[in-house]
PDB file of C-alpha atoms and ligand atoms in Angstrom:
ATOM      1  CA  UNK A  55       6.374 -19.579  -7.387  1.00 66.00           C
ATOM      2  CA  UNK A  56       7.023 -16.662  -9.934  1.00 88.00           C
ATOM      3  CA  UNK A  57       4.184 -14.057 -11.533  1.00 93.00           C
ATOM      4  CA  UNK A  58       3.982 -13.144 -14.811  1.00 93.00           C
ATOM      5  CA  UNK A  59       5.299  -9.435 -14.448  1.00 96.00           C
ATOM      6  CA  UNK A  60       8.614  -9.605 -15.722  1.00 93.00           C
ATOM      7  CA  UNK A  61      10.111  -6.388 -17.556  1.00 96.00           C
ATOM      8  CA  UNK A  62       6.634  -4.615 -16.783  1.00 97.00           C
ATOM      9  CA  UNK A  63       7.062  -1.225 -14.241  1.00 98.00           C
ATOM     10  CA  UNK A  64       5.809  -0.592 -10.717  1.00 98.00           C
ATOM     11  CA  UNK A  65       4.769   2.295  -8.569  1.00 99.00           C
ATOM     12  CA  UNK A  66       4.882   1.247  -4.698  1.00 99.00           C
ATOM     13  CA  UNK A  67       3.880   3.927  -2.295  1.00 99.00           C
ATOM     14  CA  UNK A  68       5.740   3.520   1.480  1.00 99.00           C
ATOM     15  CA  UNK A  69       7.957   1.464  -0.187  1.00 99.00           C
ATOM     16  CA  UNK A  70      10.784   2.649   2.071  1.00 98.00           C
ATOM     17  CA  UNK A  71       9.544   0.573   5.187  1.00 98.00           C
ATOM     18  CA  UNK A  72       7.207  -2.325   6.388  1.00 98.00           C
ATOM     19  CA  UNK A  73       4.950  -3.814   3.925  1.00 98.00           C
ATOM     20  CA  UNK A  74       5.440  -1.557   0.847  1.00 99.00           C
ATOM     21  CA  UNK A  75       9.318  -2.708   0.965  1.00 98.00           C
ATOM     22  CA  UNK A  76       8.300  -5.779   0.785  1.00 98.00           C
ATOM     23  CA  UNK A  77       6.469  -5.754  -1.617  1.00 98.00           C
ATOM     24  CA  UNK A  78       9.150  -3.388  -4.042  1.00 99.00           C
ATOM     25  CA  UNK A  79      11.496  -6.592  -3.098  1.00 98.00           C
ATOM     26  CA  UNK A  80       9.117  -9.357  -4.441  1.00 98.00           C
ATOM     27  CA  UNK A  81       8.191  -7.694  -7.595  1.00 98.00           C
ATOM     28  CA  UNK A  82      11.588  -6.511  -8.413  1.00 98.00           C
ATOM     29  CA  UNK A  83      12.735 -10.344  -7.747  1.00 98.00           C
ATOM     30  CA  UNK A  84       9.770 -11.329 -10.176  1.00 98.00           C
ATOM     31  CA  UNK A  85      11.922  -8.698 -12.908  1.00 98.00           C
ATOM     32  CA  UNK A  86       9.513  -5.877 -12.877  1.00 98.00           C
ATOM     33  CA  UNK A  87      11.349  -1.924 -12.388  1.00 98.00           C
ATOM     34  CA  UNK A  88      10.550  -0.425  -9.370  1.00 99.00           C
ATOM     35  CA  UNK A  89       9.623   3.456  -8.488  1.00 99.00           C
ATOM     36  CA  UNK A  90      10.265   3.109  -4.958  1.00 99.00           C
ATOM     37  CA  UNK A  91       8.003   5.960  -3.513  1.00 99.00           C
ATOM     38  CA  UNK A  92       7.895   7.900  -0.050  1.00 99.00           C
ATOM     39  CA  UNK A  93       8.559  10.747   1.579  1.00 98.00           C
ATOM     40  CA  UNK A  94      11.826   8.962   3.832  1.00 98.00           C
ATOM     41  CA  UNK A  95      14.777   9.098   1.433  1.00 98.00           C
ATOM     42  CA  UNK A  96      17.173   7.051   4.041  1.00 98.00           C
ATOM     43  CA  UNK A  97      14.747   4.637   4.487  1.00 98.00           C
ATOM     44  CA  UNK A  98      14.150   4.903   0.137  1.00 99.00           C
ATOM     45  CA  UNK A  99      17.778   5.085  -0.907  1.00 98.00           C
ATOM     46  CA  UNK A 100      17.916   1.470   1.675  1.00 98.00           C
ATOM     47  CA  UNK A 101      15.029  -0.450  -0.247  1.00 99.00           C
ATOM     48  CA  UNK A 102      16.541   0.806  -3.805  1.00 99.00           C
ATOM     49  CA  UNK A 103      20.059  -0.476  -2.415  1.00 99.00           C
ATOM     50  CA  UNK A 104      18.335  -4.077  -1.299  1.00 98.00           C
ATOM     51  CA  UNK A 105      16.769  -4.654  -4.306  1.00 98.00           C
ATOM     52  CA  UNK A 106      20.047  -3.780  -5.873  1.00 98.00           C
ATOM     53  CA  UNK A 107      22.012  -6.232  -4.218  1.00 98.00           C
ATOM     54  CA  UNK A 108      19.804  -8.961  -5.311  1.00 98.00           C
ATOM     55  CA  UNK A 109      20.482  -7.653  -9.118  1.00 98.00           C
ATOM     56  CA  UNK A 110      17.090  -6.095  -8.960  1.00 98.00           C
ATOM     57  CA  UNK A 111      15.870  -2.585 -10.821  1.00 98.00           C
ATOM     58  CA  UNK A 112      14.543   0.396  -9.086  1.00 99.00           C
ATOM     59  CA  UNK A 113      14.746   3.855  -8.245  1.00 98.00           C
ATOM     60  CA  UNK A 114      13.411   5.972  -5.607  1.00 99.00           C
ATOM     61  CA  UNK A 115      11.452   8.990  -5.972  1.00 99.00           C
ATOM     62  CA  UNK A 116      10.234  11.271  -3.487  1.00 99.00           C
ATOM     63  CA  UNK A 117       7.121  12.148  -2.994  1.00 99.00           C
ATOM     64  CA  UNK A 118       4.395  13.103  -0.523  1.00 99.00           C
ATOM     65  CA  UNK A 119       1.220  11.556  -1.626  1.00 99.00           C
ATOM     66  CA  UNK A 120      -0.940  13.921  -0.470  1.00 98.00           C
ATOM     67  CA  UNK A 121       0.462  16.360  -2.526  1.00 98.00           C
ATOM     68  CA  UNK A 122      -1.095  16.341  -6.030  1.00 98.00           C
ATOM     69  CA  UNK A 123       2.237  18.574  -7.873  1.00 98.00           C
ATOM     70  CA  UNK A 124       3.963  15.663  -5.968  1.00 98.00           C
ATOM     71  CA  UNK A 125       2.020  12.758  -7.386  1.00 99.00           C
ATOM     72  CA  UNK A 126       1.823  14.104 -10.644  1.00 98.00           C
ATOM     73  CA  UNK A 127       5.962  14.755 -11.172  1.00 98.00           C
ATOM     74  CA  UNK A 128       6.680  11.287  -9.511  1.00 99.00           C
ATOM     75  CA  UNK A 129       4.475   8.916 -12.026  1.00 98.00           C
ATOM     76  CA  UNK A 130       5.586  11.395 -14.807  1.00 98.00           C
ATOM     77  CA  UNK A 131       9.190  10.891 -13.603  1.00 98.00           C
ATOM     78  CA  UNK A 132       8.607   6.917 -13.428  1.00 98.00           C
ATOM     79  CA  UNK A 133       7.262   7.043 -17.064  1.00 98.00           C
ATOM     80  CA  UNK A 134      10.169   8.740 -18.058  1.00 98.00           C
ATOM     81  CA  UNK A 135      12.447   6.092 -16.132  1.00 98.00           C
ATOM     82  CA  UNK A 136      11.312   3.050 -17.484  1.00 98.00           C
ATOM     83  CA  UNK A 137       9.704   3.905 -20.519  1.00 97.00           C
ATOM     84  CA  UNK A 138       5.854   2.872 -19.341  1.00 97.00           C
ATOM     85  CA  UNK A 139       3.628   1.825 -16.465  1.00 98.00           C
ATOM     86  CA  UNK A 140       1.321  -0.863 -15.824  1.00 98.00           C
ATOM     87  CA  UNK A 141       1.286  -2.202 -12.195  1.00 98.00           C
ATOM     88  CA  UNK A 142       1.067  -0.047  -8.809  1.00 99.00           C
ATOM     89  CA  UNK A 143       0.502  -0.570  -4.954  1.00 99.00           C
ATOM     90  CA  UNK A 144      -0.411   2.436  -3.142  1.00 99.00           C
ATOM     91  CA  UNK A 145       0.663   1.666   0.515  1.00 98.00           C
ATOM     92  CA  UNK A 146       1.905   4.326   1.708  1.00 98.00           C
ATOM     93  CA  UNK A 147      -0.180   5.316   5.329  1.00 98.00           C
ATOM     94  CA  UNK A 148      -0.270   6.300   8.963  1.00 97.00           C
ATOM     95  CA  UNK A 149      -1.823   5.837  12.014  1.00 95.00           C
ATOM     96  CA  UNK A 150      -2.436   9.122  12.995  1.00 96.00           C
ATOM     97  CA  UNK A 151      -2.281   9.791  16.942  1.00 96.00           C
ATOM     98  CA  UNK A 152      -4.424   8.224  19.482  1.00 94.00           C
ATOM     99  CA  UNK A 153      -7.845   9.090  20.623  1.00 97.00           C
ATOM    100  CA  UNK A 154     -11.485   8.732  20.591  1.00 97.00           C
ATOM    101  CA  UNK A 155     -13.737  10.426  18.273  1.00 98.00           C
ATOM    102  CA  UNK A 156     -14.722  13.352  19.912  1.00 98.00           C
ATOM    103  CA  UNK A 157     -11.260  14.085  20.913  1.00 98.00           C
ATOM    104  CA  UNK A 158      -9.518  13.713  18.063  1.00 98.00           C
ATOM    105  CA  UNK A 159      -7.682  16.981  16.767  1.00 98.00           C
ATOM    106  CA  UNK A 160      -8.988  18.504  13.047  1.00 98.00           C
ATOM    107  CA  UNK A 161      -4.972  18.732  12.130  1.00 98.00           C
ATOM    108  CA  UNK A 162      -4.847  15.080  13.023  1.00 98.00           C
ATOM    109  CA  UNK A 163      -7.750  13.894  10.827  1.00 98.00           C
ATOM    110  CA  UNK A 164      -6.321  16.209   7.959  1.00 98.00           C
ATOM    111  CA  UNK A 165      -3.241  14.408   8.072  1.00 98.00           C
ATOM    112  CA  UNK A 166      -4.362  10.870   8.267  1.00 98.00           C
ATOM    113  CA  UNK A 167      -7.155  11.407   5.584  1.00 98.00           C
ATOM    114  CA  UNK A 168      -4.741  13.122   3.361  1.00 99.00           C
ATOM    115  CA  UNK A 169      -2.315  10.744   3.646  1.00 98.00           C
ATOM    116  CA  UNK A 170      -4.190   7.756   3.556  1.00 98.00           C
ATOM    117  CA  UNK A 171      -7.065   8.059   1.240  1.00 98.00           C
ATOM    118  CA  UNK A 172      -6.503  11.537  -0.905  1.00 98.00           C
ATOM    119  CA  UNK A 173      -3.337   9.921  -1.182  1.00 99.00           C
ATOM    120  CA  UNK A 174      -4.398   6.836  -2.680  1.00 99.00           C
ATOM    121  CA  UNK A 175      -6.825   8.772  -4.775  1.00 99.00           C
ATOM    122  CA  UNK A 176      -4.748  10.841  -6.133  1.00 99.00           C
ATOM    123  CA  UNK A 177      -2.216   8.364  -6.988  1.00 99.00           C
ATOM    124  CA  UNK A 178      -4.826   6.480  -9.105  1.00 99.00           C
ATOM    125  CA  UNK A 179      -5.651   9.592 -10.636  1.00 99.00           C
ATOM    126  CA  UNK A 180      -2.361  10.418 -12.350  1.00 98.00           C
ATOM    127  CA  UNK A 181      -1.467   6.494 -12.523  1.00 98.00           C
ATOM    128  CA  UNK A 182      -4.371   5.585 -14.711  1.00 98.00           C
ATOM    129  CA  UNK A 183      -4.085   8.019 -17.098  1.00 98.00           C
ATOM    130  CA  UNK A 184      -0.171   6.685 -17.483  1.00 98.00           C
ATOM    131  CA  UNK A 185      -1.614   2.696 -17.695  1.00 98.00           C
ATOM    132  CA  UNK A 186      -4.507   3.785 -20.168  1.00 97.00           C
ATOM    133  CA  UNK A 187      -1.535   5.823 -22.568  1.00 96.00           C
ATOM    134  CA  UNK A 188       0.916   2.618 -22.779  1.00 88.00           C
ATOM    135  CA  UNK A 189      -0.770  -0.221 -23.888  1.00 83.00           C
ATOM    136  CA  UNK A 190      -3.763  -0.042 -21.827  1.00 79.00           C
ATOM    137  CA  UNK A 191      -2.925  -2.750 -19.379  1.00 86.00           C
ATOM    138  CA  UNK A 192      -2.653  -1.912 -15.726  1.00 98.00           C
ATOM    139  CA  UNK A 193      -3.161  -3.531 -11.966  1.00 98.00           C
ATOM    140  CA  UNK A 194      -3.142  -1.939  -8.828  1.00 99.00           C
ATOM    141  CA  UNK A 195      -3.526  -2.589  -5.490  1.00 99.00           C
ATOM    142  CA  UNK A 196      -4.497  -0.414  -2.587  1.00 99.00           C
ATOM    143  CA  UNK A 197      -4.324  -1.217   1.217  1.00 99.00           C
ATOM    144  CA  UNK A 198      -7.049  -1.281   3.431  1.00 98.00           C
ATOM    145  CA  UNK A 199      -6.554  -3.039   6.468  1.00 98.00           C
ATOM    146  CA  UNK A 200      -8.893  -5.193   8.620  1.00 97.00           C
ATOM    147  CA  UNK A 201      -9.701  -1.264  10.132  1.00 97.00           C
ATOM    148  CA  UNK A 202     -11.756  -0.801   6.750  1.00 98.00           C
ATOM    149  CA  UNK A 203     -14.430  -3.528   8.101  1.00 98.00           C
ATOM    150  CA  UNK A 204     -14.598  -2.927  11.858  1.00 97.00           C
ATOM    151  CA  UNK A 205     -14.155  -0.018  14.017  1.00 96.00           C
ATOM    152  CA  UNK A 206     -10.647  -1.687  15.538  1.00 91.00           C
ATOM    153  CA  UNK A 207      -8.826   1.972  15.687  1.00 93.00           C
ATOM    154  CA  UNK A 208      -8.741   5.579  15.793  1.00 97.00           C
ATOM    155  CA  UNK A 209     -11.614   7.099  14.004  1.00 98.00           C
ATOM    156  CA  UNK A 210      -9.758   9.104  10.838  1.00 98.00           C
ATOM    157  CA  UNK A 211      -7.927   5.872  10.276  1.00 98.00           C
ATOM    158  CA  UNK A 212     -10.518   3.366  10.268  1.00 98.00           C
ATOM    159  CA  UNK A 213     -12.621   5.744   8.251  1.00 98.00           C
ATOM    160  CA  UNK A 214      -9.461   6.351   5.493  1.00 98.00           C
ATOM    161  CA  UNK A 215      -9.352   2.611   5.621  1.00 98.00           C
ATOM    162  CA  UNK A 216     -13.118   2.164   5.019  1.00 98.00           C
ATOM    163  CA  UNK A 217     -12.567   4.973   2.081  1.00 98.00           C
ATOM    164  CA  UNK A 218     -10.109   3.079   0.292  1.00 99.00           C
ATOM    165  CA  UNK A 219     -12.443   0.163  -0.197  1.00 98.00           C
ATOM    166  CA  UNK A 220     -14.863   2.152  -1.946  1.00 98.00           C
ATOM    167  CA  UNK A 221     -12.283   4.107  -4.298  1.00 98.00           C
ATOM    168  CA  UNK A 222     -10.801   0.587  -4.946  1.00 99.00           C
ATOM    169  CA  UNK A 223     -14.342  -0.437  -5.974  1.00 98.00           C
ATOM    170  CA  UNK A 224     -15.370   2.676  -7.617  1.00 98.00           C
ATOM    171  CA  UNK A 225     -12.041   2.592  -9.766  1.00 99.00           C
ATOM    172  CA  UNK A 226     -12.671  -1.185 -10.655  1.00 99.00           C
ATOM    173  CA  UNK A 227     -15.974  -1.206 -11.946  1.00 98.00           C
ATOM    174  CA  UNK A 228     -15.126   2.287 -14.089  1.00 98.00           C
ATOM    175  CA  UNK A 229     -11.984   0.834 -15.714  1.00 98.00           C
ATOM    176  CA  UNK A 230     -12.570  -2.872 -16.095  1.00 98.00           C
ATOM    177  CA  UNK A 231     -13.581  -2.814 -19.669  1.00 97.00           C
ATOM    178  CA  UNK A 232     -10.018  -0.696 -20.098  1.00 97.00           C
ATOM    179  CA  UNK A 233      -7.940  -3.384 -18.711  1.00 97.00           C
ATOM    180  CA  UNK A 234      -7.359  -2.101 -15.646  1.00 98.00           C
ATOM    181  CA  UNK A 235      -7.921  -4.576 -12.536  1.00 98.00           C
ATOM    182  CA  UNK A 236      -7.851  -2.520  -9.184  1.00 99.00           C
ATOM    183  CA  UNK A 237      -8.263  -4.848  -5.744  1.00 99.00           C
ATOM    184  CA  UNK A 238      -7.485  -4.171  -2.088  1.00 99.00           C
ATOM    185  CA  UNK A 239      -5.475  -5.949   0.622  1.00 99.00           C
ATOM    186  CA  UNK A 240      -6.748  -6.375   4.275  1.00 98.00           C
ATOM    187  CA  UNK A 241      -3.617  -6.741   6.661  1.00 98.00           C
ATOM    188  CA  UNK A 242      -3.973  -8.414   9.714  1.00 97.00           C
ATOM    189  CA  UNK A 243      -1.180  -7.384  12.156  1.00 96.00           C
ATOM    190  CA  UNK A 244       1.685  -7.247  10.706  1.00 98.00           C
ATOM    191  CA  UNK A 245       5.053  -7.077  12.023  1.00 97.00           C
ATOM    192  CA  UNK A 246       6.465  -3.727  10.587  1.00 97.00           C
ATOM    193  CA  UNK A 247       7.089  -0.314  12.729  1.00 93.00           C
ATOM    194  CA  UNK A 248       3.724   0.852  12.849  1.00 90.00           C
ATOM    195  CA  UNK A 249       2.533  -2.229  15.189  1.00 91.00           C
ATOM    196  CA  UNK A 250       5.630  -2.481  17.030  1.00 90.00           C
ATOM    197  CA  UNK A 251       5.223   1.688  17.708  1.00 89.00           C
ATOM    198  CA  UNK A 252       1.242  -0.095  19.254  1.00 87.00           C
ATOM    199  CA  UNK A 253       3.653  -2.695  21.039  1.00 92.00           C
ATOM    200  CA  UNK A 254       5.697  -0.471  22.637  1.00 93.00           C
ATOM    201  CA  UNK A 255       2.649   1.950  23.741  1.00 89.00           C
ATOM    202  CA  UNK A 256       0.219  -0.615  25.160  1.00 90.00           C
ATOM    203  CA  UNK A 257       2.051  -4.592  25.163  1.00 94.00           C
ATOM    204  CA  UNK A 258      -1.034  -6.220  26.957  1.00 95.00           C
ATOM    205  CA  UNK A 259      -3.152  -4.613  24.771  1.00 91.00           C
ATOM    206  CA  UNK A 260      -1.184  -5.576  21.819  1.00 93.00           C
ATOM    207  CA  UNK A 261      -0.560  -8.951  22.534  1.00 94.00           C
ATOM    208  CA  UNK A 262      -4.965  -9.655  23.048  1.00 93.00           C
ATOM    209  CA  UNK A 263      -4.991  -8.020  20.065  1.00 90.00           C
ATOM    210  CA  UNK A 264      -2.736 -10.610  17.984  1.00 95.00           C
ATOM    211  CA  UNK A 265      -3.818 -13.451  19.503  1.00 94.00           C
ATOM    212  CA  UNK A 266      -7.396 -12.526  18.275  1.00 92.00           C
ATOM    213  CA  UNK A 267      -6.462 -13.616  15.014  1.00 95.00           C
ATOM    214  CA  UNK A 268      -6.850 -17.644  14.897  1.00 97.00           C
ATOM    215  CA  UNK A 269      -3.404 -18.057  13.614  1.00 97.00           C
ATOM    216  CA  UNK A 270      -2.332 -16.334  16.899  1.00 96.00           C
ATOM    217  CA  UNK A 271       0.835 -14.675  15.762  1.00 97.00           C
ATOM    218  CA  UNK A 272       1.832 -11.444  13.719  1.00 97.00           C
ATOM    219  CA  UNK A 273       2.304 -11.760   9.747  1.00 98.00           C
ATOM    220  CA  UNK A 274       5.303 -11.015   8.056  1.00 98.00           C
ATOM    221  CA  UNK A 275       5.380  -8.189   5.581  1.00 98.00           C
ATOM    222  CA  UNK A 276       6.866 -10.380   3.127  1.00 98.00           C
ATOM    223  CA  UNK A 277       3.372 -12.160   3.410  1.00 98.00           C
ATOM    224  CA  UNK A 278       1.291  -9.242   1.849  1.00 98.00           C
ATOM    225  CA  UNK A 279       4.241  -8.747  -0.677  1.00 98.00           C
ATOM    226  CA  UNK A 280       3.530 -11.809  -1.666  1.00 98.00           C
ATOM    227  CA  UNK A 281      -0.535 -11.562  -1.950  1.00 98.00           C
ATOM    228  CA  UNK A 282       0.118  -8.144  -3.622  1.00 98.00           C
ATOM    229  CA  UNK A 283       3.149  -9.696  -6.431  1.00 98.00           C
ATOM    230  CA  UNK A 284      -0.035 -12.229  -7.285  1.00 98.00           C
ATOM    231  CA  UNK A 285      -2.693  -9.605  -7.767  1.00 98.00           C
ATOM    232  CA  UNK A 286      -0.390  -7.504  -9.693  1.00 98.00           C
ATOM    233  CA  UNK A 287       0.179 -10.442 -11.829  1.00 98.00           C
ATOM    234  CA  UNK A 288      -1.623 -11.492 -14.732  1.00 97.00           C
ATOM    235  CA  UNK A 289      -2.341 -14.892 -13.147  1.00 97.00           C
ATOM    236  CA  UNK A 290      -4.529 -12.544 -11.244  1.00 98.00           C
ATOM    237  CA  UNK A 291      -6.419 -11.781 -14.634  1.00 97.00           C
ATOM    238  CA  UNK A 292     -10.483 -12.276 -13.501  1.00 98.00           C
ATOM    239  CA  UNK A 293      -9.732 -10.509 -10.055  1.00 98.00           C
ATOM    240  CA  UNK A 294     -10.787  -7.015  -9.672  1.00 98.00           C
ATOM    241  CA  UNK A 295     -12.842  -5.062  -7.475  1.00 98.00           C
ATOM    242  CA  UNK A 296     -12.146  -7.199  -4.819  1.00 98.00           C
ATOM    243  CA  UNK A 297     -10.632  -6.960  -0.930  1.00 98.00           C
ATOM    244  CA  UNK A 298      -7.972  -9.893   0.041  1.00 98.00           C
ATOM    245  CA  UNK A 299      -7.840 -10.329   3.434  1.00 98.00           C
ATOM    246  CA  UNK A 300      -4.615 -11.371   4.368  1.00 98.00           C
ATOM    247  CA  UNK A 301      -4.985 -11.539   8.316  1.00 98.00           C
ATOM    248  CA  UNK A 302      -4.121 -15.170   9.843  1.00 98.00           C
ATOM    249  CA  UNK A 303      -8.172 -15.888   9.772  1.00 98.00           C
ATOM    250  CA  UNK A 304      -8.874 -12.476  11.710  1.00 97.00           C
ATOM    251  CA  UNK A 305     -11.788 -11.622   9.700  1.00 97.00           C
ATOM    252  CA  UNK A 306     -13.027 -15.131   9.567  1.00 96.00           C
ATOM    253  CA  UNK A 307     -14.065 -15.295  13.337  1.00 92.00           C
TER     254      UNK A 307
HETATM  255  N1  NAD B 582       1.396  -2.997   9.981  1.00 64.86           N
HETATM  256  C1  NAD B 582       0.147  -3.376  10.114  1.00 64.86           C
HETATM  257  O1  NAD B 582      -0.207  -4.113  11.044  1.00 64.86           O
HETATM  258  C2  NAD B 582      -0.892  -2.927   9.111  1.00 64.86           C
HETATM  259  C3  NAD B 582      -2.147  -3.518   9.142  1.00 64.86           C
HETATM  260  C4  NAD B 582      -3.118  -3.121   8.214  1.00 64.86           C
HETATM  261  C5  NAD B 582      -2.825  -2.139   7.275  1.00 64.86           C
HETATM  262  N2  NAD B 582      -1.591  -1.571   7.290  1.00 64.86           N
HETATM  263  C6  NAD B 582      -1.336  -0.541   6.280  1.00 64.86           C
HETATM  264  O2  NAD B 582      -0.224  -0.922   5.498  1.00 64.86           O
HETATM  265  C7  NAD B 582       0.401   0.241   4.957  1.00 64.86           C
HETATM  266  C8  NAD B 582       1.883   0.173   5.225  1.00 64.86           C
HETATM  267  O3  NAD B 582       2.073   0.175   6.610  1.00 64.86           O
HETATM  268  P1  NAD B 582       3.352  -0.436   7.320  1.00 64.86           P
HETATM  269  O4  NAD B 582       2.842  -1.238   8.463  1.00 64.86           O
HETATM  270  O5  NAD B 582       4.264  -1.051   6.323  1.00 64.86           O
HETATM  271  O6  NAD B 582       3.947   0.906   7.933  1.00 64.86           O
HETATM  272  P2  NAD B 582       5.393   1.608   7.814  1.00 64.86           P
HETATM  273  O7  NAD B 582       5.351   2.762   8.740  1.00 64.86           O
HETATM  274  O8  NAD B 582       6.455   0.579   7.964  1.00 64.86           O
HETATM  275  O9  NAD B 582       5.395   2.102   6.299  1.00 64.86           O
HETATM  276  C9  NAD B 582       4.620   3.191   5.864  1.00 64.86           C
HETATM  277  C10 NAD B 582       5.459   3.999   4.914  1.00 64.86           C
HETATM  278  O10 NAD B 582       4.630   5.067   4.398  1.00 64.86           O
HETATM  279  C11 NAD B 582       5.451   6.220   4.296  1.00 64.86           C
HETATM  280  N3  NAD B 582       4.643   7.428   4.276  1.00 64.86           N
HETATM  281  C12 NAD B 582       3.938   8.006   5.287  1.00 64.86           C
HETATM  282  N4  NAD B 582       3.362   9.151   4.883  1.00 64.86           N
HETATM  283  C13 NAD B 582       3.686   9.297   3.574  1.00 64.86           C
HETATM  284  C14 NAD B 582       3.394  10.292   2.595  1.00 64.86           C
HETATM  285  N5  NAD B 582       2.632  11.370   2.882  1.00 64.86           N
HETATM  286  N6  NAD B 582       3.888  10.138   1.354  1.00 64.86           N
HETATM  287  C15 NAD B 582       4.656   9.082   1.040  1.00 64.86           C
HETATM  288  N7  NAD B 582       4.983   8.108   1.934  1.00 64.86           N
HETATM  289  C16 NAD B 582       4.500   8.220   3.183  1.00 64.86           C
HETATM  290  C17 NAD B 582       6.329   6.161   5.530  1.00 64.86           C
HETATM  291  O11 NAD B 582       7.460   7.003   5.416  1.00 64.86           O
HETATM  292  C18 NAD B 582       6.662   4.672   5.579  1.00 64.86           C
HETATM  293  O12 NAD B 582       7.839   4.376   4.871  1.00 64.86           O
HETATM  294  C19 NAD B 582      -0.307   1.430   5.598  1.00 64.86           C
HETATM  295  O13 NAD B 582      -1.272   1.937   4.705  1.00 64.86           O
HETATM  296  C20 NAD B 582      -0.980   0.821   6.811  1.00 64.86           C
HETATM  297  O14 NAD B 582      -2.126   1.538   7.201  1.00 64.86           O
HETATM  298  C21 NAD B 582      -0.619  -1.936   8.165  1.00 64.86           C
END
């Protein structure tokens, strides 16, 4: 099935790995033009190259999204690329390192919450403004994970993934009446290198932990691309505000 978002241009943050390349591949199949955004320029320059191949558009820009100056330059630089701005997924996040909450390190929880939900914050914050100046259309998508809803996880990342849900609401009941829809995907596990880093840590664990979910297997990233290439789309047009789970039924039970 194809969206309606041909010739339109998207921001995807952690675009150079996982989930956030997929998703840069299924809109840039669907014809939109792709900033491809993240901090790992190998792994950047590959997802730019893929879409390429398949006679797609994109380009990658750097950027740290925790790192407003960052942020800032990279939509401005995306503008100035394709000529406008109307659609963006901001992926990019981390896990941070492992422990429980009284142990966990201040350095680590500044990184994860920086990362994770400044980041996403401050993308919206310079990616609005850019929607609102074209034409005053615009869709984004932020990911939570099924970490914002349970305590599954370290404590700065289930609480970054907890935060996004409310900026994701926040943002969607401010801009609505602009034309701007802004909704949230819940992952399940999904097979990218963050859960196969999990894998390699603690297998037993790993494996309980996908078989929790009734489908009893790992998703494919192309499988939130897919969700997120939807809710981009105006065939989306009455969603906003809203978290998608996309988690083989692991919310359900
Ligand atoms: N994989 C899962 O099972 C799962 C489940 C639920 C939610 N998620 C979420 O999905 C998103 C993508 O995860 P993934 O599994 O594809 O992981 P991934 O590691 O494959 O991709 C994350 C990308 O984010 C980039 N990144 C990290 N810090 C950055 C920064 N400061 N600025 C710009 N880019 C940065 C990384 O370089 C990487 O390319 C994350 O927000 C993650 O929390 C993943």
């Amino acid at each position: 099935m194809s969206y309606n978002i041909d010739g339109k241009t998207a921001i995807v943050t952690g675009a150079a790995s996982g989930i956030g390349r997929a998703t840069a591949e299924r809109l840039a199949a669907e014809g939109a033009n792709v900033a491809v955004v993240d901090i790992d320029i190998e792994g950047g320059e590959e997802t730019v190259a893929r879409i390429e191949d398949d006679e797609g558009v994109a380009r990658f820009i750097e950027t740290d999204v925790s790192d407003e100056a960052d942020v800032e330059r990279m939509v401005k630089a995306t503008v100035d690329e394709f000529g406008s701005l109307e659609l963006a997924h901001n992926n990019a996040g981390i896990e941070g390192e492992s422990a429980t909450t009284a142990e966990h390190t201040k350095a680590n929880w500044d990184r994860v919450v920086d990362t994770n939900m400044k980041g996403v914050w401050l993308c919206m914050k310079h990616e609005i403004p850019a929607m609102l100046e074209g034409d005053g259309e615009g869709a984004i998508v932020n990911t939570s994970s099924i970490s914002g809803q349970t305590g599954a996880g370290d404590a700065p990342y289930v609480a970054t993934k907890h935060g996004i849900l409310g900026l994701t609401r926040t943002a969607a009941v401010e801009y609505a009446q602009e034309g701007i829809r802004v909704n949230a995907v819940a992952p399940g596990v999904i097979d990218t290198p963050v859960s196969n880093r999990f894998r390699e840590e603690n297998p037993e664990e790993f494996e309980q932990f996908v078989q929790m979910a009734p489908v009893g297997r790992m998703g494919e990233p192309m499988e939130i691309g897919n969700a997120v290439a939807w809710l981009l789309s105006e065939e989306a047009s009455f969603a906003t505000g809203g978290l998608f789970q996309i988690d083989g039924g692991f919310m359900a039970l």
